[in-house]
Tab-separated table of C-alpha atoms in Angstrom:
chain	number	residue	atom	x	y	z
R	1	UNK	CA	-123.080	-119.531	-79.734
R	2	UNK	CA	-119.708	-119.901	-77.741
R	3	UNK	CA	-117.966	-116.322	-77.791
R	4	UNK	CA	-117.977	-116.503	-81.741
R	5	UNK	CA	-117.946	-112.675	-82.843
R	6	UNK	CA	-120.750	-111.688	-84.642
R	7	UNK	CA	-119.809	-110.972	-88.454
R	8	UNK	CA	-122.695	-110.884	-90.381
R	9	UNK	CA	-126.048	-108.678	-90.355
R	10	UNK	CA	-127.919	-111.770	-91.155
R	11	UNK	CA	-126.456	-113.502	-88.042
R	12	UNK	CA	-126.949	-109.980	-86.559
R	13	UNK	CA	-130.617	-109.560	-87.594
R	14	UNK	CA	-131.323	-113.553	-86.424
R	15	UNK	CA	-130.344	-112.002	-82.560
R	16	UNK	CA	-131.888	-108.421	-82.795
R	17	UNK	CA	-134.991	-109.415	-80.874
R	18	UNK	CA	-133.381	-111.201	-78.460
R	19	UNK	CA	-131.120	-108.760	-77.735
R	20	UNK	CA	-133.721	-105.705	-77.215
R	21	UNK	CA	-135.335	-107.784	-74.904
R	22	UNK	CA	-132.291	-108.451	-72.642
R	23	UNK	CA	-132.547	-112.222	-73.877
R	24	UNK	CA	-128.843	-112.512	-75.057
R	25	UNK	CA	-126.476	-114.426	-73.009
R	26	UNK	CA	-124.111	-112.093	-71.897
R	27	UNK	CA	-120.936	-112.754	-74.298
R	28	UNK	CA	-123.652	-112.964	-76.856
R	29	UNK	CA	-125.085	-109.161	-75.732
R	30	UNK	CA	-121.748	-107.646	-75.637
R	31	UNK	CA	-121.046	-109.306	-79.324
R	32	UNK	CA	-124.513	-107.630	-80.833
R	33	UNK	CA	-123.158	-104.029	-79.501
R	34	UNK	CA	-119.848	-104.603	-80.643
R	35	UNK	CA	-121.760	-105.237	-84.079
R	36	UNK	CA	-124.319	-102.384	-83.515
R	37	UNK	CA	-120.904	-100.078	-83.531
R	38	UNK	CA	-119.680	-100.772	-86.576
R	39	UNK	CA	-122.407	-101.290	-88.573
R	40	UNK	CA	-124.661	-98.818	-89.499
R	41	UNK	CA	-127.433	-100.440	-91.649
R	42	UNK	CA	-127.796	-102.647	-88.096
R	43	UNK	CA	-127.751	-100.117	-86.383
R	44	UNK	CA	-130.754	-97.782	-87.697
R	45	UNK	CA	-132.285	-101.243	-87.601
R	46	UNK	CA	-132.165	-101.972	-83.809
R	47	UNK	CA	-132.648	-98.385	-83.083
R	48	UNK	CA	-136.505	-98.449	-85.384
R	49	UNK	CA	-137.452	-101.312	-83.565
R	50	UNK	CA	-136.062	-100.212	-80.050
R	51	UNK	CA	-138.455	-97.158	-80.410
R	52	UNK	CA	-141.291	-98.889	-82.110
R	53	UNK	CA	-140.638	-101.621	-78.542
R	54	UNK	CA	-140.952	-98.279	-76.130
R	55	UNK	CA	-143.977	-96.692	-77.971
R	56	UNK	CA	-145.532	-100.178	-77.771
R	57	UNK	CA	-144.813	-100.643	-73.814
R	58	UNK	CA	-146.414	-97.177	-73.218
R	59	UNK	CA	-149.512	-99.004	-73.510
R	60	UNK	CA	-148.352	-100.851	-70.210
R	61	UNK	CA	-150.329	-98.302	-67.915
R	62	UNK	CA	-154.032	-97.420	-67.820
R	63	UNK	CA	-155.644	-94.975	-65.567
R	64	UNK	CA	-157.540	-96.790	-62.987
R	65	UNK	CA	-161.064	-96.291	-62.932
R	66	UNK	CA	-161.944	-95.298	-59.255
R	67	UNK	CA	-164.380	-97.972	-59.558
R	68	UNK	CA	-161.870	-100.920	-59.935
R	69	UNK	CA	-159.782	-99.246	-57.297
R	70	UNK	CA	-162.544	-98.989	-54.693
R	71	UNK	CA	-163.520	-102.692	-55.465
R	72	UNK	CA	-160.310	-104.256	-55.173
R	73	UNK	CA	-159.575	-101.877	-52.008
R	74	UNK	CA	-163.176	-103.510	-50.597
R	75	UNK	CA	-162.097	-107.090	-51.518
R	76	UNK	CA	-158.790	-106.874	-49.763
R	77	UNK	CA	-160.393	-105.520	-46.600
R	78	UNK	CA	-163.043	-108.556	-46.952
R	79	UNK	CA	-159.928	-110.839	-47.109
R	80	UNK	CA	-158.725	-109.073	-44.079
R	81	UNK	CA	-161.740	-109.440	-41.898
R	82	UNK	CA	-162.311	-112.922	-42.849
R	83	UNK	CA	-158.555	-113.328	-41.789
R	84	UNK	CA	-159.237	-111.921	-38.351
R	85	UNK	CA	-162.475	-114.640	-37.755
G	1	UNK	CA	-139.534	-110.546	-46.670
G	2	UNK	CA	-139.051	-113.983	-46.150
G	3	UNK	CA	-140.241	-116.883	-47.721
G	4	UNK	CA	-144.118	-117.917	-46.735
G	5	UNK	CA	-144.774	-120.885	-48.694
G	6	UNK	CA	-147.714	-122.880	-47.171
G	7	UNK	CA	-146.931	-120.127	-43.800
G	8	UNK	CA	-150.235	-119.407	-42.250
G	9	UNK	CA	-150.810	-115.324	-43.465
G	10	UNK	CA	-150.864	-112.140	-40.751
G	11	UNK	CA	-151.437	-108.927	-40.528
G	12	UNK	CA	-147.911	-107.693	-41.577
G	13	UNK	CA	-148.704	-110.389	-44.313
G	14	UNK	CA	-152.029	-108.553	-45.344
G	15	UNK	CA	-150.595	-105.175	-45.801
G	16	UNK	CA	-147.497	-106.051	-47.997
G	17	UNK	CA	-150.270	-107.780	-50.529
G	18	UNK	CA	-152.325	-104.859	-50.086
G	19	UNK	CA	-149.291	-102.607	-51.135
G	20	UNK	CA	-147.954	-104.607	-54.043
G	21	UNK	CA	-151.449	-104.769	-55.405
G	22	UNK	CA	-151.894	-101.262	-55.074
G	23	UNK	CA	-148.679	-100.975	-56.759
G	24	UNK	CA	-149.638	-102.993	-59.575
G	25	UNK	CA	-152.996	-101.955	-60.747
G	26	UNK	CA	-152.145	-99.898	-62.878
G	27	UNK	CA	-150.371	-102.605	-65.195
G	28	UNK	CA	-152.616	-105.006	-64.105
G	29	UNK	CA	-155.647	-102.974	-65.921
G	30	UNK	CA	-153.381	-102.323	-68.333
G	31	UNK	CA	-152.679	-105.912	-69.117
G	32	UNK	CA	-156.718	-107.217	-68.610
G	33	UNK	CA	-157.619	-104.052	-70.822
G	34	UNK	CA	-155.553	-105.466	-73.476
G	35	UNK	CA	-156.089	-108.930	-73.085
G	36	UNK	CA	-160.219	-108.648	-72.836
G	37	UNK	CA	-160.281	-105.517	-75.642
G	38	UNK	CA	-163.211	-104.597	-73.055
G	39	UNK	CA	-162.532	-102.126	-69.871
G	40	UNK	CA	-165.324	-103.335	-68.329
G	41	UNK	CA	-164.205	-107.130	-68.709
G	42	UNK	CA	-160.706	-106.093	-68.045
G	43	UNK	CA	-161.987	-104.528	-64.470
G	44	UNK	CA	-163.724	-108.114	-63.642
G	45	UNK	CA	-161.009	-109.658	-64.625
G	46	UNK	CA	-158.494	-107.718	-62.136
G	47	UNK	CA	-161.071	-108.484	-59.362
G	48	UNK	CA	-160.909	-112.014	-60.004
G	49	UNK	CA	-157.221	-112.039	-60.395
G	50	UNK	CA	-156.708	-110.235	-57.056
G	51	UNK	CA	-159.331	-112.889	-55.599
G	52	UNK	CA	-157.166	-115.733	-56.748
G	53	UNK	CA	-153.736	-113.864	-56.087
G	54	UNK	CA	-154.208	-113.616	-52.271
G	55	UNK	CA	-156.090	-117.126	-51.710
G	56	UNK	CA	-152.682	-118.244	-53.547
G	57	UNK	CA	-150.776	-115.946	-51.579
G	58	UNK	CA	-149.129	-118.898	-49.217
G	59	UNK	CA	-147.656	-120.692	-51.700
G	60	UNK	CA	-145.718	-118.086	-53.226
G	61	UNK	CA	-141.964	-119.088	-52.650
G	62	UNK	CA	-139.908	-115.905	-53.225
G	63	UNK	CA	-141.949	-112.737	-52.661
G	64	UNK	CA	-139.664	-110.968	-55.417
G	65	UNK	CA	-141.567	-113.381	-57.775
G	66	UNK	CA	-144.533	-111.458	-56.915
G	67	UNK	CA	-145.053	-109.365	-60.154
G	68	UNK	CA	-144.492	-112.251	-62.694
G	69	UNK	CA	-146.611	-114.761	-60.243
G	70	UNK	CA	-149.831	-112.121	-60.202
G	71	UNK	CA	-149.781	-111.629	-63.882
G	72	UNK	CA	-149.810	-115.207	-64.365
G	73	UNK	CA	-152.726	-115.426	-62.420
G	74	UNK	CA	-153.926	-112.672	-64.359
G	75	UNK	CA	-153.409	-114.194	-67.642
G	76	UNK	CA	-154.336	-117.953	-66.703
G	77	UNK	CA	-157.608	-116.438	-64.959
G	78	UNK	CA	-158.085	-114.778	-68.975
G	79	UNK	CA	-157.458	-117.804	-70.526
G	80	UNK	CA	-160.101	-120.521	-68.541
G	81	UNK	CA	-162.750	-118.124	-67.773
G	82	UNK	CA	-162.900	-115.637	-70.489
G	83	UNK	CA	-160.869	-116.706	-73.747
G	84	UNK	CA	-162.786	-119.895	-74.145
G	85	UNK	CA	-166.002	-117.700	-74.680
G	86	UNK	CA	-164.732	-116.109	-77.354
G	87	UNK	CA	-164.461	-117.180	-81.358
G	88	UNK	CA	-161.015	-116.685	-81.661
G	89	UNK	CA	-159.112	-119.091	-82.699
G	90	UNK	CA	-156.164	-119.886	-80.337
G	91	UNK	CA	-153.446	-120.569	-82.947
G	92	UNK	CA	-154.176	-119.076	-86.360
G	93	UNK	CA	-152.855	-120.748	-89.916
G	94	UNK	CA	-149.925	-118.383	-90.675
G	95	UNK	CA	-148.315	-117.744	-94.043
G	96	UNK	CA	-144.674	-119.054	-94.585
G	97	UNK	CA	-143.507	-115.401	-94.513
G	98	UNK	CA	-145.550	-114.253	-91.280
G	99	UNK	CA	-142.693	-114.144	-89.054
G	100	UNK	CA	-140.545	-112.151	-91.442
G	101	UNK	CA	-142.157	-108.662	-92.233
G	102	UNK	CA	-140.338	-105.965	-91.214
G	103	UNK	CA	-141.632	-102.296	-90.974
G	104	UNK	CA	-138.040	-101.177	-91.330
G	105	UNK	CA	-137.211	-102.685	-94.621
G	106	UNK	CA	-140.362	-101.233	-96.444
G	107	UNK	CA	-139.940	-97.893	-94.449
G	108	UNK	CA	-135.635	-98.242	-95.643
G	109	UNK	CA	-136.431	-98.073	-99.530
G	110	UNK	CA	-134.056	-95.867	-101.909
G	111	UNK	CA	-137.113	-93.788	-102.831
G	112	UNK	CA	-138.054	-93.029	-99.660
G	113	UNK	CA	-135.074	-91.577	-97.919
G	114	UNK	CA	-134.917	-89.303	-100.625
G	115	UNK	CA	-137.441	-87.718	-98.295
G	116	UNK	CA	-135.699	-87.528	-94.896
G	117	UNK	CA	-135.731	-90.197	-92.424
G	118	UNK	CA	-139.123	-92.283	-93.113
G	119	UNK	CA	-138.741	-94.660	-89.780
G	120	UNK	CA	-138.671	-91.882	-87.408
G	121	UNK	CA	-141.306	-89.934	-89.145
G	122	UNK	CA	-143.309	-93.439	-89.319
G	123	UNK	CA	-142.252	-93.244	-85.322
G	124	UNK	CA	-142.890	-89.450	-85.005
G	125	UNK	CA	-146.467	-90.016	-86.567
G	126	UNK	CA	-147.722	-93.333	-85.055
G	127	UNK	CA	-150.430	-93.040	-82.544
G	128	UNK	CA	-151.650	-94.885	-79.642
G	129	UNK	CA	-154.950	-95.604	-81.316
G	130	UNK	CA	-153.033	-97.195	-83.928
G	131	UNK	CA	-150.562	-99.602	-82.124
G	132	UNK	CA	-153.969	-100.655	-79.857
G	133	UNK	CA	-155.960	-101.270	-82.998
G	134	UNK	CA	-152.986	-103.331	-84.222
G	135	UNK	CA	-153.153	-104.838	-81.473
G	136	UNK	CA	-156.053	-105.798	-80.678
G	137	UNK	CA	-156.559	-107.454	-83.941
G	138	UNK	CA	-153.717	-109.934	-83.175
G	139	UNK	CA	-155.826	-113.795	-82.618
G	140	UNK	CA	-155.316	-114.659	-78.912
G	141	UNK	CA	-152.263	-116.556	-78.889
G	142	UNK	CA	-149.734	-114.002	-80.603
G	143	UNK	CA	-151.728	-110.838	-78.333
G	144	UNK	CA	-151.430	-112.865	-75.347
G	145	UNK	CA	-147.807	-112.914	-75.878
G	146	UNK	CA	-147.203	-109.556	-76.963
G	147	UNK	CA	-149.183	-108.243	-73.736
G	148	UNK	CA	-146.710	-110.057	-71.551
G	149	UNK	CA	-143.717	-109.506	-72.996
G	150	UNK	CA	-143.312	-105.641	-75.147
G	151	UNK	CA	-146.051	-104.280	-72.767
G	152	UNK	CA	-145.603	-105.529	-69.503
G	153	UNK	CA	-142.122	-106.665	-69.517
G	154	UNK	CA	-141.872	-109.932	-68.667
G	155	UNK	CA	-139.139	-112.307	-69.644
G	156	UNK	CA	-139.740	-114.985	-72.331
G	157	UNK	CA	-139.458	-117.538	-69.258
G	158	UNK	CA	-141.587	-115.783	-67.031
G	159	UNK	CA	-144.269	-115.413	-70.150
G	160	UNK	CA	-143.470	-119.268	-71.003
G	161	UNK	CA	-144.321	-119.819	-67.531
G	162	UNK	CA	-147.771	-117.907	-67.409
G	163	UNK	CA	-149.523	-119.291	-70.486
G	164	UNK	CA	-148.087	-122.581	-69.802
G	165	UNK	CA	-145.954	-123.257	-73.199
G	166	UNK	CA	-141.895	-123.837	-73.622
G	167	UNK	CA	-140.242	-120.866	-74.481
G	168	UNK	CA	-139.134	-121.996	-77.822
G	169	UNK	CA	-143.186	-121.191	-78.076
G	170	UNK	CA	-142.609	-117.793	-76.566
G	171	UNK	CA	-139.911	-116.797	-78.953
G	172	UNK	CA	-141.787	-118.212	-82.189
G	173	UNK	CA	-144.980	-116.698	-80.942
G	174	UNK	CA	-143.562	-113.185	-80.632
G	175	UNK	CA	-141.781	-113.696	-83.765
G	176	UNK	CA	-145.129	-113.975	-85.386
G	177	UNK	CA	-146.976	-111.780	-83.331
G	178	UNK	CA	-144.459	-108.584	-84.198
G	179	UNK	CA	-144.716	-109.227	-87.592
G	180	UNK	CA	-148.078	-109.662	-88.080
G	181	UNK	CA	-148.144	-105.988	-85.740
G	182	UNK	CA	-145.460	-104.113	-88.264
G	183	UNK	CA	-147.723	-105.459	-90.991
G	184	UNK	CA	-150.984	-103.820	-90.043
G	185	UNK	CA	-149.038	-100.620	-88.983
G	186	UNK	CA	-147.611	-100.576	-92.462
G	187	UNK	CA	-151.283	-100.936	-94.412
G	188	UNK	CA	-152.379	-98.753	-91.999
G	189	UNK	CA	-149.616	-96.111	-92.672
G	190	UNK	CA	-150.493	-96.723	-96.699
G	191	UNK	CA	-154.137	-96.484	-96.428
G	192	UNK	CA	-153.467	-93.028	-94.534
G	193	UNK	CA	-150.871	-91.877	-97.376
G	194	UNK	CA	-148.136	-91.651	-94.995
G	195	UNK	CA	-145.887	-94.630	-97.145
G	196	UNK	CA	-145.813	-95.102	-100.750
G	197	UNK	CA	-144.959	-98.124	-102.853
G	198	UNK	CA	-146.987	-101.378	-102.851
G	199	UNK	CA	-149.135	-102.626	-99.547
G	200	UNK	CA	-148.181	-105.586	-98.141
G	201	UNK	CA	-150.816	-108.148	-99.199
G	202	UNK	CA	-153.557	-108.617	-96.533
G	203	UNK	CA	-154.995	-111.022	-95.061
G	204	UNK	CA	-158.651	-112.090	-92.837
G	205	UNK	CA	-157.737	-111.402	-89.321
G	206	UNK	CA	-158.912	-114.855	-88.258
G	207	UNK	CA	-158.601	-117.953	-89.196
G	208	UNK	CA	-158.712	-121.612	-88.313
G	209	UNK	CA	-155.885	-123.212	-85.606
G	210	UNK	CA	-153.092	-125.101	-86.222
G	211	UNK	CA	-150.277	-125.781	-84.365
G	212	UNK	CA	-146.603	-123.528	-83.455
């Protein structure tokens, strides 16, 4: 796209998952929000599969079991020593 | 710091890895937990990573590279050593319409807003069990993706990068994989009587390969 404004939800819907993951180029980005603005079907869209995005990147984070920890702790002290030799 | 590509490694050198690993175990469980479906395997897997991330550690170019450069270790390390033991298949035969459900548009119906607002009480309702389920029931190729990308935040270049594909594969890939995620969120809202109207038709999880 060259700086064409965005004037259809089908065109709008074609870019959506691109542009919640900060994909867009930027004149393309600024086009989507201009969209997001005025339309409101597009809008509830983006904003069900922004959340749906965040609840899916909470999964991003597990508590470490102090077993890993230790072990990986151990192996880069090993790598340590052997880089002192 | 500087750049230390092929630079023999110090002390000063030792520490920063040390930090940034510390720093990152957390997502890189997170990410071998998810890739393995197995804690246990996920935990070797992190060792070996870590193994292979500081024996690689010279010819890292740009240390602000480091996250996306260990979780391509991480995910390269999944692919040869434990991925090929498994029986799934790497790309799946997909339906023409696999890449176009959308959770939205059955949760948007006329007779359901008559209700309220059915996509935030699908949002309000959804558990962490459920998206991990959904998950992990993805073949290889679309989870792999998924993992990188909507969990651990990589770019579709940095993802194309790690598993080795252009990112026109990337983009298809997640296409795919997020609509094949919506759709077993959406039977799974229907079995539990959470939605009404039809379930989507389902399908076997796995299947033979065939190509993007």
């Amino acid at each position: 796209m060259t700086g064409t404004e965005i004037t259809s939800c089908t065109e709008a819907l074609r870019l959506l998952a691109a542009y919640l993951d900060t994909e867009l180029e930027e004149h393309e980005h600024g086009e989507m929000e201009r969209h997001l603005q005025r339309c409101r079907s597009c809008y509830s869209r983006a904003e069900f599969e922004a959340h749906l995005k965040a609840s899916i990147a909470e999964l991003a984070h597990e508590p470490v079991p102090p077993r890993l920890s230790a072990r990986v702790h151990t192996l880069i002290r090993e790598f340590t020593v052997a880089g002192d030799r | 710091m500087a750049d230390v590509a092929t630079a023999p490694m110090d002390r000063t050198d030792q520490a920063w890895f040390a930090d940034q690993i510390t720093a990152l175990l957390p997502d890189l469980y997170g990410a071998a937990v998810r890739l393995c479906r197995d804690r246990t395997e996920g935990e070797d897997l992190v060792a070996e990573a870590v193994a292979k991330a500081w024996e690689g550690l010279p010819s890292l170019r740009t240390r602000n590279a480091f996250r996306g450069w260990v979780f391509r270790i991480l995910t390269n390390t999944y692919i040869s050593q434990y991925r090929s033991s498994r029986t799934h298949g790497d790309i799946e035969s997909l339906d023409a319409d696999d890449d176009a459900f959308s959770l939205f548009e059955q949760l948007h119906q006329p007779i359901l807003l008559w209700w309220g607002n059915p996509e935030q009480d699908f949002l309000n309702r959804l558990l962490r069990d459920e998206l991990v389920q959904a998950i992990d029931r993805l073949p290889d190729c679309l989870r792999t993706v998924v993992i990188l990308i909507d969990v651990q935040a990589l770019s579709y270049r940095e993802a194309a990068t790690a598993l080795d594909v252009p990112v026109g594969t990337v983009r298809s890939r997640l296409a795919r994989a997020r609509s094949r995620l919506q759709k077993a969120l959406w039977e799974n809202a229907h079995d539990a009587g959470i939605t009404t109207g039809p379930a989507p038709s389902r399908r076997e999880e796995e299947g033979p390969d065939d190509g993007d």
